mmCIF file of C-alpha atoms in Angstrom:
data_model
loop_
_atom_site.group_PDB
_atom_site.id
_atom_site.type_symbol
_atom_site.label_atom_id
_atom_site.label_comp_id
_atom_site.label_asym_id
_atom_site.label_seq_id
_atom_site.Cartn_x
_atom_site.Cartn_y
_atom_site.Cartn_z
ATOM 1 C CA MET A 1 23.960 27.850 27.048
ATOM 2 C CA ALA A 2 22.208 25.363 29.147
ATOM 3 C CA CYS A 3 19.461 24.689 26.089
ATOM 4 C CA VAL A 4 22.750 23.931 23.993
ATOM 5 C CA HIS A 5 24.193 21.408 26.488
ATOM 6 C CA THR A 6 20.629 19.789 26.853
ATOM 7 C CA TRP A 7 20.468 19.244 23.188
ATOM 8 C CA GLN A 8 24.051 17.755 22.809
ATOM 9 C CA ALA A 9 23.555 15.624 25.747
ATOM 10 C CA ASN A 10 20.239 14.090 25.400
ATOM 11 C CA VAL A 11 18.803 14.904 21.579
ATOM 12 C CA ILE A 12 21.816 14.340 19.600
ATOM 13 C CA PRO A 13 22.512 10.803 20.911
ATOM 14 C CA ALA A 14 19.043 10.177 20.780
ATOM 15 C CA VAL A 15 18.598 11.000 17.229
ATOM 16 C CA MET A 16 21.732 9.026 16.134
ATOM 17 C CA GLU A 17 20.268 6.005 18.105
ATOM 18 C CA SER A 18 16.999 6.363 16.325
ATOM 19 C CA THR A 19 18.873 6.751 13.117
ATOM 20 C CA GLY A 20 20.348 2.977 13.612
ATOM 21 C CA ARG A 21 17.255 1.541 14.668
ATOM 22 C CA ALA A 22 15.254 2.655 11.693
ATOM 23 C CA LEU A 23 17.851 1.561 9.408
ATOM 24 C CA LEU A 24 17.549 -2.062 11.232
ATOM 25 C CA ARG A 25 13.632 -1.725 10.935
ATOM 26 C CA LEU A 26 13.996 -0.662 7.217
ATOM 27 C CA LEU A 27 15.965 -4.068 6.215
ATOM 28 C CA VAL A 28 13.380 -6.297 8.523
ATOM 29 C CA THR A 29 10.272 -4.840 7.622
ATOM 30 C CA LEU A 30 10.836 -3.673 3.975
ATOM 31 C CA PRO A 31 9.670 -7.216 2.403
ATOM 32 C CA ALA A 32 6.273 -6.757 4.487
ATOM 33 C CA HIS A 33 5.842 -3.292 3.275
ATOM 34 C CA ARG A 34 6.330 -4.253 -0.228
ATOM 35 C CA VAL A 35 4.057 -7.013 -0.239
ATOM 36 C CA ALA A 36 1.372 -4.847 1.540
ATOM 37 C CA VAL A 37 1.903 -2.150 -1.134
ATOM 38 C CA MET A 38 1.568 -4.439 -4.499
ATOM 39 C CA THR A 39 -1.509 -6.326 -2.962
ATOM 40 C CA ALA A 40 -3.464 -3.047 -1.931
ATOM 41 C CA VAL A 41 -2.433 -0.717 -5.368
ATOM 42 C CA ALA A 42 -2.890 -3.955 -7.727
ATOM 43 C CA PRO A 43 -6.530 -3.338 -8.536
ATOM 44 C CA GLU A 44 -5.865 0.383 -9.252
ATOM 45 C CA LEU A 45 -3.357 -1.221 -12.064
ATOM 46 C CA LYS A 46 -5.957 -3.828 -13.105
ATOM 47 C CA LYS A 47 -3.809 -6.646 -11.964
ATOM 48 C CA THR A 48 -4.512 -9.567 -9.942
ATOM 49 C CA VAL A 49 -1.986 -10.798 -7.438
ATOM 50 C CA GLY A 50 -4.516 -12.323 -4.848
ATOM 51 C CA GLY A 51 -3.786 -11.986 -1.235
ATOM 52 C CA SER A 52 -0.580 -11.482 0.560
ATOM 53 C CA THR A 53 0.440 -15.155 0.512
ATOM 54 C CA ASP A 54 -0.359 -15.337 -3.159
ATOM 55 C CA CYS A 55 1.863 -11.957 -3.585
ATOM 56 C CA VAL A 56 4.732 -13.490 -1.548
ATOM 57 C CA VAL A 57 4.746 -16.666 -3.746
ATOM 58 C CA ARG A 58 4.604 -14.617 -6.815
ATOM 59 C CA ILE A 59 7.624 -12.428 -5.950
ATOM 60 C CA VAL A 60 9.804 -15.728 -5.144
ATOM 61 C CA GLU A 61 8.918 -17.483 -8.247
ATOM 62 C CA GLU A 62 9.083 -14.254 -10.771
ATOM 63 C CA GLU A 63 11.819 -11.959 -9.396
ATOM 64 C CA GLY A 64 13.591 -14.040 -6.754
ATOM 65 C CA PHE A 65 14.232 -13.510 -2.838
ATOM 66 C CA LEU A 66 16.208 -10.426 -3.121
ATOM 67 C CA ALA A 67 13.074 -8.799 -4.881
ATOM 68 C CA PHE A 68 11.374 -8.382 -1.205
ATOM 69 C CA TRP A 69 13.815 -5.581 -0.455
ATOM 70 C CA ARG A 70 13.494 -3.408 -3.805
ATOM 71 C CA PRO A 71 13.323 -0.379 -4.107
ATOM 72 C CA PHE A 72 15.933 -0.275 -1.508
ATOM 73 C CA TRP A 73 17.541 2.803 -2.062
ATOM 74 C CA LEU A 74 14.341 4.849 -2.131
ATOM 75 C CA ARG A 75 13.355 3.353 1.116
ATOM 76 C CA LEU A 76 16.906 4.117 2.532
ATOM 77 C CA VAL A 77 15.925 7.942 1.964
ATOM 78 C CA HIS A 78 13.325 7.486 4.314
ATOM 79 C CA VAL A 79 15.669 6.604 7.166
ATOM 80 C CA PRO A 80 16.917 10.254 7.751
ATOM 81 C CA THR A 81 13.282 11.144 8.171
ATOM 82 C CA VAL A 82 12.890 9.392 11.347
ATOM 83 C CA PRO A 83 15.527 11.640 13.570
ATOM 84 C CA MET A 84 13.886 14.530 11.409
ATOM 85 C CA ILE A 85 10.460 13.985 12.976
ATOM 86 C CA GLN A 86 11.777 13.728 16.488
ATOM 87 C CA PHE A 87 13.747 16.935 15.827
ATOM 88 C CA SER A 88 10.831 18.982 14.488
ATOM 89 C CA GLN A 89 8.773 17.372 17.283
ATOM 90 C CA ALA A 90 11.521 18.502 19.921
ATOM 91 C CA VAL A 91 11.538 21.920 18.116
ATOM 92 C CA VAL A 92 7.509 22.327 18.250
ATOM 93 C CA HIS A 93 7.593 21.142 22.098
ATOM 94 C CA SER A 94 10.326 23.864 22.652
ATOM 95 C CA LEU A 95 8.238 26.585 20.804
ATOM 96 C CA LEU A 96 4.600 26.026 21.866
ATOM 97 C CA PRO A 97 3.231 26.628 25.320
ATOM 98 C CA VAL A 98 2.036 23.202 26.006
ATOM 99 C CA THR A 99 4.349 22.391 28.858
ATOM 100 C CA GLN A 100 1.453 23.419 31.258
ATOM 101 C CA LEU A 101 -0.931 20.971 29.534
ATOM 102 C CA PRO A 102 -1.295 17.323 30.644
ATOM 103 C CA TYR A 103 0.800 14.708 29.074
ATOM 104 C CA PHE A 104 -1.890 13.221 26.597
ATOM 105 C CA THR A 105 -2.223 16.785 25.043
ATOM 106 C CA ASN A 106 1.321 17.988 25.113
ATOM 107 C CA MET A 107 2.674 14.836 23.400
ATOM 108 C CA LEU A 108 -0.428 14.627 20.756
ATOM 109 C CA VAL A 109 -0.221 18.526 19.935
ATOM 110 C CA ALA A 110 3.587 18.566 19.830
ATOM 111 C CA GLY A 111 3.778 15.253 18.159
ATOM 112 C CA SER A 112 1.288 15.729 15.491
ATOM 113 C CA LEU A 113 2.393 19.191 14.676
ATOM 114 C CA GLY A 114 6.079 18.114 14.402
ATOM 115 C CA GLU A 115 5.305 15.104 12.317
ATOM 116 C CA GLY A 116 2.783 16.714 10.347
ATOM 117 C CA ALA A 117 5.259 19.524 9.341
ATOM 118 C CA MET A 118 7.633 16.840 8.089
ATOM 119 C CA LEU A 119 4.879 15.592 5.880
ATOM 120 C CA ALA A 120 6.327 18.523 3.295
ATOM 121 C CA VAL A 121 9.257 16.125 2.953
ATOM 122 C CA THR A 122 7.852 12.368 3.936
ATOM 123 C CA HIS A 123 5.016 12.631 1.925
ATOM 124 C CA PRO A 124 6.526 13.058 -1.417
ATOM 125 C CA LEU A 125 8.989 10.152 -0.631
ATOM 126 C CA HIS A 126 6.143 7.822 0.417
ATOM 127 C CA VAL A 127 4.187 8.486 -3.025
ATOM 128 C CA ILE A 128 7.126 8.279 -5.100
ATOM 129 C CA THR A 129 8.248 4.852 -3.307
ATOM 130 C CA VAL A 130 5.052 3.549 -3.746
ATOM 131 C CA ARG A 131 4.762 4.156 -7.618
ATOM 132 C CA ALA A 132 8.376 2.854 -7.823
ATOM 133 C CA THR A 133 7.103 -0.283 -6.022
ATOM 134 C CA VAL A 134 4.573 -1.146 -8.654
ATOM 135 C CA GLN A 135 6.313 0.324 -11.608
ATOM 136 C CA GLY A 136 6.766 -2.578 -14.012
ATOM 137 C CA GLU A 137 6.466 -4.878 -11.165
ATOM 138 C CA LEU A 138 2.715 -5.557 -11.725
ATOM 139 C CA GLY A 139 3.611 -5.698 -15.848
ATOM 140 C CA GLY A 140 1.898 -1.937 -15.704
ATOM 141 C CA LYS A 141 3.707 1.587 -16.645
ATOM 142 C CA LEU A 142 2.650 4.516 -14.703
ATOM 143 C CA PRO A 143 2.488 8.100 -16.441
ATOM 144 C CA LEU A 144 4.517 10.844 -15.182
ATOM 145 C CA MET A 145 3.187 12.525 -12.331
ATOM 146 C CA PRO A 146 3.047 16.490 -12.484
ATOM 147 C CA PRO A 147 4.936 18.064 -9.543
ATOM 148 C CA GLY A 148 1.694 18.745 -7.560
ATOM 149 C CA GLY A 149 0.749 15.067 -7.574
ATOM 150 C CA LEU A 150 3.361 14.417 -5.334
ATOM 151 C CA TYR A 151 1.389 15.799 -2.275
ATOM 152 C CA THR A 152 -1.601 13.248 -3.229
ATOM 153 C CA GLY A 153 -3.466 12.021 -0.364
ATOM 154 C CA LEU A 154 -1.506 14.405 1.837
ATOM 155 C CA SER A 155 -4.636 15.122 4.272
ATOM 156 C CA LEU A 156 -4.872 11.335 4.909
ATOM 157 C CA SER A 157 -1.198 11.090 5.841
ATOM 158 C CA PHE A 158 -1.934 13.939 8.486
ATOM 159 C CA VAL A 159 -5.303 12.167 9.683
ATOM 160 C CA THR A 160 -3.313 8.887 9.742
ATOM 161 C CA ILE A 161 -0.752 10.747 12.217
ATOM 162 C CA VAL A 162 -3.594 12.093 14.455
ATOM 163 C CA ILE A 163 -5.061 8.773 14.785
ATOM 164 C CA ARG A 164 -2.127 6.884 15.385
ATOM 165 C CA ARG A 165 -0.632 9.100 18.238
ATOM 166 C CA THR A 166 -4.185 9.594 19.683
ATOM 167 C CA MET A 167 -4.801 5.794 20.215
ATOM 168 C CA MET A 168 -1.110 5.277 21.215
ATOM 169 C CA TYR A 169 -1.061 8.101 24.055
ATOM 170 C CA SER A 170 -4.270 7.352 25.173
ATOM 171 C CA LEU A 171 -4.715 3.409 25.161
ATOM 172 C CA PHE A 172 -0.808 2.661 25.933
ATOM 173 C CA GLY A 173 -0.898 4.128 29.538
ATOM 174 C CA LEU A 174 -4.239 1.932 30.282
ATOM 175 C CA VAL A 175 -3.031 -1.163 28.763
ATOM 176 C CA ARG A 176 0.480 -0.713 30.549
ATOM 177 C CA ARG A 177 -1.403 -0.562 33.840
ATOM 178 C CA GLN A 178 -2.673 -4.188 33.197
ATOM 179 C CA GLN A 179 0.039 -5.852 35.717
ATOM 180 C CA TRP A 180 -0.667 -9.390 33.857
ATOM 181 C CA LEU A 181 0.211 -8.068 30.264
ATOM 182 C CA PRO A 182 4.081 -7.124 29.712
ATOM 183 C CA ALA A 183 4.820 -3.909 28.348
ATOM 184 C CA PRO A 184 6.139 -5.124 25.033
ATOM 185 C CA VAL A 185 3.100 -7.166 24.249
ATOM 186 C CA ALA A 186 0.790 -4.473 25.063
ATOM 187 C CA ARG A 187 2.913 -2.179 22.896
ATOM 188 C CA ALA A 188 2.826 -4.613 19.858
ATOM 189 C CA GLY A 189 -1.034 -5.388 20.454
ATOM 190 C CA LEU A 190 -1.516 -1.681 20.403
ATOM 191 C CA LEU A 191 0.484 -1.076 17.224
ATOM 192 C CA VAL A 192 -1.361 -3.966 15.676
ATOM 193 C CA LEU A 193 -4.561 -2.179 16.329
ATOM 194 C CA VAL A 194 -3.504 1.192 15.135
ATOM 195 C CA ALA A 195 -2.306 -0.561 11.868
ATOM 196 C CA THR A 196 -5.558 -2.183 11.439
ATOM 197 C CA VAL A 197 -7.506 0.865 12.011
ATOM 198 C CA THR A 198 -5.671 3.368 9.633
ATOM 199 C CA HIS A 199 -4.758 0.556 6.969
ATOM 200 C CA PRO A 200 -7.815 1.554 4.829
ATOM 201 C CA LEU A 201 -6.689 5.059 5.109
ATOM 202 C CA LEU A 202 -3.315 3.910 3.554
ATOM 203 C CA VAL A 203 -4.873 1.803 0.976
ATOM 204 C CA VAL A 204 -6.677 4.662 -0.395
ATOM 205 C CA GLN A 205 -3.797 6.936 -0.010
ATOM 206 C CA ASP A 206 -1.421 4.477 -2.186
ATOM 207 C CA ARG A 207 -4.178 3.953 -4.872
ATOM 208 C CA MET A 208 -4.633 7.589 -5.269
ATOM 209 C CA ALA A 209 -0.681 7.775 -5.735
ATOM 210 C CA CYS A 210 -1.064 5.130 -8.311
ATOM 211 C CA ALA A 211 -4.387 6.050 -9.957
ATOM 212 C CA GLN A 212 -4.639 6.697 -13.950
ATOM 213 C CA GLY A 213 -6.849 8.827 -16.119
ATOM 214 C CA GLY A 214 -9.936 10.287 -14.500
ATOM 215 C CA ARG A 215 -9.399 8.241 -11.442
ATOM 216 C CA ALA A 216 -6.087 10.433 -10.903
ATOM 217 C CA GLU A 217 -8.284 13.492 -10.300
ATOM 218 C CA MET A 218 -10.386 11.849 -7.451
ATOM 219 C CA GLY A 219 -10.113 13.008 -3.905
ATOM 220 C CA PRO A 220 -9.806 10.838 -0.984
ATOM 221 C CA LEU A 221 -13.621 10.513 -0.306
ATOM 222 C CA ARG A 222 -14.508 10.117 -4.095
ATOM 223 C CA MET A 223 -11.750 7.442 -4.209
ATOM 224 C CA THR A 224 -13.025 5.540 -1.271
ATOM 225 C CA ARG A 225 -16.615 5.661 -2.315
ATOM 226 C CA THR A 226 -15.505 4.453 -5.760
ATOM 227 C CA ILE A 227 -13.569 1.422 -4.060
ATOM 228 C CA LEU A 228 -16.372 0.548 -2.053
ATOM 229 C CA ASP A 229 -19.276 0.612 -4.896
ATOM 230 C CA THR A 230 -17.048 -1.522 -7.510
ATOM 231 C CA GLU A 231 -14.803 -3.900 -5.227
ATOM 232 C CA GLY A 232 -16.477 -3.899 -1.873
ATOM 233 C CA PRO A 233 -15.229 -2.952 1.343
ATOM 234 C CA PHE A 234 -12.551 -5.665 1.794
ATOM 235 C CA ALA A 235 -10.576 -4.013 -0.760
ATOM 236 C CA LEU A 236 -9.785 -1.402 1.790
ATOM 237 C CA ILE A 237 -8.175 -4.102 3.838
ATOM 238 C CA ALA A 238 -6.042 -5.632 0.976
ATOM 239 C CA GLY A 239 -2.416 -6.249 2.415
ATOM 240 C CA LEU A 240 -3.380 -6.104 5.887
ATOM 241 C CA ARG A 241 -1.743 -9.061 7.000
ATOM 242 C CA ALA A 242 1.411 -7.992 5.538
ATOM 243 C CA SER A 243 1.352 -4.891 7.099
ATOM 244 C CA ILE A 244 0.517 -6.342 10.549
ATOM 245 C CA ALA A 245 3.685 -8.601 9.774
ATOM 246 C CA GLY A 246 5.490 -5.702 9.273
ATOM 247 C CA VAL A 247 4.546 -4.136 12.679
ATOM 248 C CA LEU A 248 5.396 -6.977 14.447
ATOM 249 C CA LEU A 249 8.792 -7.178 13.026
ATOM 250 C CA SER A 250 9.418 -3.684 13.816
ATOM 251 C CA SER A 251 8.139 -4.606 17.468
ATOM 252 C CA LEU A 252 10.637 -7.510 17.791
ATOM 253 C CA VAL A 253 13.586 -5.276 16.556
ATOM 254 C CA ARG A 254 12.565 -2.437 18.935
ATOM 255 C CA GLU A 255 12.321 -4.894 22.143
ATOM 256 C CA LEU A 256 15.992 -6.740 20.626
ATOM 257 C CA PHE A 257 17.996 -3.776 20.317
#
């Protein structure tokens, strides 16, 4: 009964609050996400949109301002996954004997396993959203994807989770101890660093989701080598500025609300 009371008093209110914040972050960051995806994936469809700034101008001129929030309903489906991830993390935290481990190891193991387990739901949603974002928007028409294709790039998603959580838990405490740097600024700067480090993984993952023909059969390593050989290393950071803008906007929402 004490466990049930704890969940009712602590976990459920936290989940409800996080859902509201996730919805607000979605409204604020969706334009940046759309620009980042279109900029990164355009070469896969043999289209040219230029950099993030050129992509913004193109969207405004050709589709209008409200087009930044497309596909809104698909992105809205992602909102419940935030409390679901927190719920799975809490479940893993209660089931695994990690409470005697150091805080860093405790949170890394529980968080990575909990969020990793939710990839069964969140990863297909991400693939569908990426394909819906570029479908028709870049003048391209993507072929139907077999059910197994919804898990294209799944390994990259899990690696991204581990890298993000490792960097956050290992570096935030170190940065926070610097008294001259306010905690919100330290957190935002660290999130920008994490986004920068993991962005190439996201680019490869999104391009695998939209690959056609023989490229659709490529694994993560082969796709990465192909991009480097044909387009150069800068192709792996396409859309980085838009991603950083999204991170900063998300951080601002977090601090204000």
